Structures are given as structure tokens and as C-alpha cells.
Short mmCIF file of N, CA and C in Angstrom, two decimals:
data_model
loop_
_atom_site.label_atom_id
_atom_site.label_comp_id
_atom_site.label_asym_id
_atom_site.label_seq_id
_atom_site.Cartn_x
_atom_site.Cartn_y
_atom_site.Cartn_z
N MET A 203 8.40 45.96 53.42
CA MET A 203 8.14 44.51 53.36
C MET A 203 7.13 44.21 52.26
N MET A 204 6.10 45.00 52.22
CA MET A 204 5.04 44.79 51.23
C MET A 204 5.62 44.95 49.83
N MET A 205 6.47 45.93 49.67
CA MET A 205 7.08 46.19 48.37
C MET A 205 7.91 44.98 47.96
N MET A 206 8.63 44.43 48.90
CA MET A 206 9.48 43.28 48.62
C MET A 206 8.61 42.11 48.17
N MET A 207 7.50 41.92 48.85
CA MET A 207 6.59 40.82 48.52
C MET A 207 6.06 41.02 47.10
N MET A 208 5.70 42.24 46.80
CA MET A 208 5.14 42.55 45.49
C MET A 208 6.19 42.26 44.42
N MET A 209 7.41 42.66 44.70
CA MET A 209 8.50 42.46 43.75
C MET A 209 8.71 40.97 43.52
N MET A 210 8.68 40.20 44.60
CA MET A 210 8.87 38.76 44.51
C MET A 210 7.76 38.15 43.66
N MET A 211 6.54 38.60 43.91
CA MET A 211 5.39 38.07 43.19
C MET A 211 5.54 38.38 41.70
N MET A 212 5.96 39.60 41.43
CA MET A 212 6.12 40.03 40.04
C MET A 212 7.19 39.17 39.37
N MET A 213 8.27 38.95 40.09
CA MET A 213 9.37 38.16 39.55
C MET A 213 8.89 36.74 39.24
N MET A 214 8.13 36.18 40.18
CA MET A 214 7.61 34.83 40.01
C MET A 214 6.70 34.77 38.78
N MET A 215 5.86 35.78 38.67
CA MET A 215 4.91 35.82 37.56
C MET A 215 5.69 35.89 36.24
N MET A 216 6.71 36.73 36.24
CA MET A 216 7.52 36.91 35.04
C MET A 216 8.19 35.58 34.68
N MET A 217 8.72 34.91 35.68
CA MET A 217 9.40 33.64 35.46
C MET A 217 8.42 32.62 34.87
N MET A 218 7.22 32.60 35.46
CA MET A 218 6.20 31.65 35.01
C MET A 218 5.85 31.94 33.55
N MET A 219 5.70 33.22 33.25
CA MET A 219 5.34 33.62 31.89
C MET A 219 6.44 33.19 30.93
N MET A 220 7.68 33.41 31.34
CA MET A 220 8.82 33.07 30.50
C MET A 220 8.82 31.56 30.23
N VAL A 221 8.59 30.79 31.30
CA VAL A 221 8.59 29.33 31.16
C VAL A 221 7.48 28.91 30.20
N LEU A 222 6.32 29.53 30.37
CA LEU A 222 5.18 29.19 29.51
C LEU A 222 5.51 29.48 28.06
N VAL A 223 6.09 30.66 27.85
CA VAL A 223 6.43 31.07 26.48
C VAL A 223 7.43 30.08 25.88
N VAL A 224 8.42 29.72 26.70
CA VAL A 224 9.45 28.79 26.21
C VAL A 224 8.81 27.46 25.85
N VAL A 225 7.92 26.98 26.73
CA VAL A 225 7.26 25.70 26.48
C VAL A 225 6.43 25.78 25.20
N VAL A 226 5.70 26.87 25.07
CA VAL A 226 4.85 27.04 23.87
C VAL A 226 5.73 27.06 22.62
N VAL A 227 6.84 27.79 22.71
CA VAL A 227 7.73 27.89 21.56
C VAL A 227 8.30 26.51 21.22
N MET A 228 8.68 25.77 22.26
CA MET A 228 9.21 24.43 22.06
C MET A 228 8.17 23.54 21.38
N MET A 229 6.93 23.67 21.87
CA MET A 229 5.84 22.87 21.30
C MET A 229 5.66 23.22 19.83
N MET A 230 5.70 24.52 19.55
CA MET A 230 5.52 24.98 18.17
C MET A 230 6.65 24.43 17.30
N MET A 231 7.87 24.48 17.83
CA MET A 231 9.03 23.99 17.10
C MET A 231 8.87 22.50 16.82
N MET A 232 8.41 21.77 17.84
CA MET A 232 8.22 20.33 17.69
C MET A 232 7.19 20.06 16.61
N MET A 233 6.11 20.84 16.64
CA MET A 233 5.04 20.67 15.66
C MET A 233 5.59 20.94 14.26
N MET A 234 6.38 22.00 14.15
CA MET A 234 6.95 22.37 12.86
C MET A 234 7.87 21.24 12.38
N MET A 235 8.68 20.70 13.30
CA MET A 235 9.60 19.63 12.95
C MET A 235 8.82 18.41 12.46
N MET A 236 7.73 18.11 13.17
CA MET A 236 6.91 16.95 12.80
C MET A 236 6.33 17.17 11.41
N MET A 237 5.85 18.39 11.17
CA MET A 237 5.25 18.72 9.88
C MET A 237 6.31 18.58 8.79
N MET A 238 7.51 19.09 9.08
CA MET A 238 8.59 19.02 8.11
C MET A 238 8.94 17.57 7.81
N MET A 239 8.98 16.75 8.86
CA MET A 239 9.30 15.33 8.70
C MET A 239 8.25 14.67 7.82
N MET A 240 6.98 15.01 8.10
CA MET A 240 5.88 14.42 7.33
C MET A 240 6.01 14.82 5.86
N MET A 241 6.32 16.11 5.65
CA MET A 241 6.45 16.62 4.28
C MET A 241 7.62 15.92 3.59
N MET A 242 8.72 15.74 4.32
CA MET A 242 9.90 15.09 3.76
C MET A 242 9.56 13.65 3.38
N MET A 243 8.81 12.98 4.26
CA MET A 243 8.43 11.59 3.99
C MET A 243 7.57 11.53 2.74
N MET A 244 6.63 12.48 2.64
CA MET A 244 5.74 12.52 1.48
C MET A 244 6.56 12.76 0.22
N MET A 245 7.50 13.69 0.29
CA MET A 245 8.34 14.02 -0.86
C MET A 245 9.17 12.80 -1.26
N MET A 246 9.70 12.10 -0.26
CA MET A 246 10.51 10.92 -0.53
C MET A 246 9.67 9.86 -1.24
N MET A 247 8.43 9.69 -0.75
CA MET A 247 7.53 8.69 -1.34
C MET A 247 7.26 9.06 -2.80
N ILE A 248 6.99 10.34 -3.03
CA ILE A 248 6.68 10.81 -4.40
C ILE A 248 7.90 10.61 -5.28
N MET A 249 9.09 10.94 -4.74
CA MET A 249 10.32 10.79 -5.51
C MET A 249 10.54 9.32 -5.87
N MET A 250 10.29 8.43 -4.90
CA MET A 250 10.47 7.00 -5.13
C MET A 250 9.54 6.54 -6.24
N ILE A 251 8.29 7.00 -6.17
CA ILE A 251 7.30 6.59 -7.18
C ILE A 251 7.74 7.10 -8.55
N MET A 252 8.22 8.35 -8.59
CA MET A 252 8.66 8.95 -9.85
C MET A 252 9.84 8.16 -10.42
N ILE A 253 10.77 7.79 -9.53
CA ILE A 253 11.95 7.04 -9.99
C ILE A 253 11.51 5.69 -10.53
N MET A 254 10.56 5.06 -9.84
CA MET A 254 10.06 3.75 -10.29
C MET A 254 9.45 3.89 -11.68
N LEU A 255 8.68 4.97 -11.85
CA LEU A 255 8.03 5.19 -13.15
C LEU A 255 9.08 5.40 -14.23
N MET A 256 10.11 6.18 -13.89
CA MET A 256 11.18 6.45 -14.85
C MET A 256 11.87 5.15 -15.24
N MET A 257 12.12 4.30 -14.25
CA MET A 257 12.77 3.02 -14.51
C MET A 257 11.90 2.17 -15.43
N MET A 258 10.60 2.19 -15.16
CA MET A 258 9.67 1.41 -15.99
C MET A 258 9.72 1.92 -17.43
N MET A 259 9.75 3.25 -17.57
CA MET A 259 9.79 3.86 -18.91
C MET A 259 11.08 3.45 -19.62
N MET A 260 12.18 3.49 -18.90
CA MET A 260 13.48 3.13 -19.48
C MET A 260 13.46 1.67 -19.93
N MET A 261 12.86 0.81 -19.09
CA MET A 261 12.76 -0.61 -19.42
C MET A 261 11.97 -0.78 -20.71
N MET A 262 10.87 -0.02 -20.80
CA MET A 262 10.02 -0.11 -21.99
C MET A 262 10.82 0.32 -23.22
N MET A 263 11.62 1.39 -23.06
CA MET A 263 12.44 1.89 -24.17
C MET A 263 13.43 0.81 -24.60
N MET A 264 14.07 0.18 -23.62
CA MET A 264 15.05 -0.87 -23.91
C MET A 264 14.39 -1.99 -24.70
N MET A 265 13.17 -2.34 -24.27
CA MET A 265 12.44 -3.42 -24.95
C MET A 265 12.19 -3.03 -26.41
N MET A 266 11.78 -1.74 -26.59
CA MET A 266 11.40 -1.29 -27.93
C MET A 266 12.61 -1.29 -28.85
N ILE A 267 13.76 -0.85 -28.32
CA ILE A 267 14.95 -0.72 -29.17
C ILE A 267 15.48 -2.11 -29.50
N ASP A 268 15.95 -2.29 -30.72
CA ASP A 268 16.56 -3.57 -31.11
C ASP A 268 17.91 -3.74 -30.41
N GLY A 269 18.35 -5.00 -30.28
CA GLY A 269 19.58 -5.31 -29.55
C GLY A 269 20.83 -4.76 -30.23
N ASN A 270 20.86 -4.76 -31.59
CA ASN A 270 22.09 -4.42 -32.30
C ASN A 270 22.46 -2.94 -32.15
N LYS A 271 21.47 -2.06 -31.95
CA LYS A 271 21.78 -0.63 -31.82
C LYS A 271 22.31 -0.35 -30.43
N ASP A 272 23.28 0.56 -30.35
CA ASP A 272 23.80 0.93 -29.03
C ASP A 272 22.77 1.79 -28.32
N VAL A 273 22.61 1.55 -27.03
CA VAL A 273 21.56 2.23 -26.26
C VAL A 273 22.18 3.47 -25.63
N GLY A 274 21.92 4.62 -26.23
CA GLY A 274 22.42 5.88 -25.68
C GLY A 274 21.38 6.94 -25.91
N LEU A 275 21.69 7.86 -26.81
CA LEU A 275 20.70 8.88 -27.18
C LEU A 275 19.58 8.28 -28.01
N ILE A 276 19.81 7.08 -28.52
CA ILE A 276 18.82 6.48 -29.42
C ILE A 276 17.51 6.28 -28.67
N CYS A 277 17.59 6.00 -27.36
CA CYS A 277 16.33 5.79 -26.65
C CYS A 277 15.46 7.02 -26.75
N PHE A 278 16.09 8.19 -26.59
CA PHE A 278 15.32 9.44 -26.62
C PHE A 278 14.83 9.72 -28.04
N ILE A 279 15.61 9.32 -29.02
CA ILE A 279 15.17 9.53 -30.41
C ILE A 279 14.00 8.59 -30.71
N CYS A 280 14.09 7.37 -30.18
CA CYS A 280 13.06 6.37 -30.46
C CYS A 280 11.72 6.77 -29.88
N ILE A 281 11.70 7.64 -28.88
CA ILE A 281 10.42 8.07 -28.31
C ILE A 281 9.59 8.73 -29.40
N THR A 282 10.24 9.61 -30.17
CA THR A 282 9.51 10.35 -31.20
C THR A 282 9.29 9.47 -32.44
N VAL A 283 10.27 8.64 -32.76
CA VAL A 283 10.20 7.86 -34.00
C VAL A 283 9.49 6.54 -33.75
N ASP A 284 8.70 6.10 -34.71
CA ASP A 284 7.99 4.81 -34.59
C ASP A 284 8.98 3.66 -34.72
N ASP A 285 8.52 2.47 -34.32
CA ASP A 285 9.35 1.27 -34.52
C ASP A 285 9.49 0.94 -36.00
N GLY A 286 8.43 1.20 -36.77
CA GLY A 286 8.42 0.84 -38.20
C GLY A 286 9.47 1.56 -39.01
N ASP A 287 9.77 2.81 -38.65
CA ASP A 287 10.71 3.61 -39.45
C ASP A 287 12.14 3.20 -39.12
N LYS A 288 12.65 2.21 -39.78
CA LYS A 288 14.02 1.76 -39.54
C LYS A 288 15.02 2.70 -40.21
N GLU A 289 14.63 3.30 -41.35
CA GLU A 289 15.56 4.17 -42.08
C GLU A 289 15.93 5.39 -41.23
N THR A 290 14.92 5.99 -40.60
CA THR A 290 15.19 7.18 -39.77
C THR A 290 16.08 6.80 -38.59
N ASP A 291 15.83 5.62 -38.01
CA ASP A 291 16.68 5.14 -36.89
C ASP A 291 18.12 4.99 -37.35
N LYS A 292 18.31 4.44 -38.54
CA LYS A 292 19.66 4.24 -39.07
C LYS A 292 20.37 5.58 -39.25
N GLU A 293 19.61 6.57 -39.77
CA GLU A 293 20.21 7.89 -39.97
C GLU A 293 20.68 8.48 -38.64
N ASN A 294 19.83 8.35 -37.60
CA ASN A 294 20.20 8.88 -36.29
C ASN A 294 21.34 8.05 -35.70
#
């Protein structure tokens, strides 16, 4: 009888430990998920800001380039070339 009681107690203890471990693991997973979500949000915010900056830069390029030239690779060429040098722009 005593042995049976001991076995039952051991089983209960093991079950409790298992439950605790599972709960802890779940908590850890939740924490990790939250951290990942936060990181993703931060990355999204940074990406949005970067895209906004890129758009602003493109707008500035469009403003700088004259209307008659087609806007393609010329924007990238115009970054290096000054507005004053019209001859170099024509060559490109």
C-alpha cells in the first residue's frame, strides 16, 4: 500500500512538473512571439520611413530634371551631374 502511495505521489509530482515546464515553455514562446512582433513592427516603421525618404528623393530628382527630357536613367545620371552642365546631360 505504501509503495502504491509513493508511486502515486511520484506520478503526481511528475505531472505537475510537466505542466509547469509546458506552461513555462508556452510563456517563453509567447514572449518570443511578442518580441518578434515588436521587431517586425519596428522594421516596418523603418522601412516605411526609408520608402518615404526615397520618394522624397525621387520627387526632388523630378523637380531638378527639365520637363523635355525623358525621366529614366537620366535621374541617376543627374545625381552626379550639375544642373548647369547641359552639354553632358545631352550626351547622356
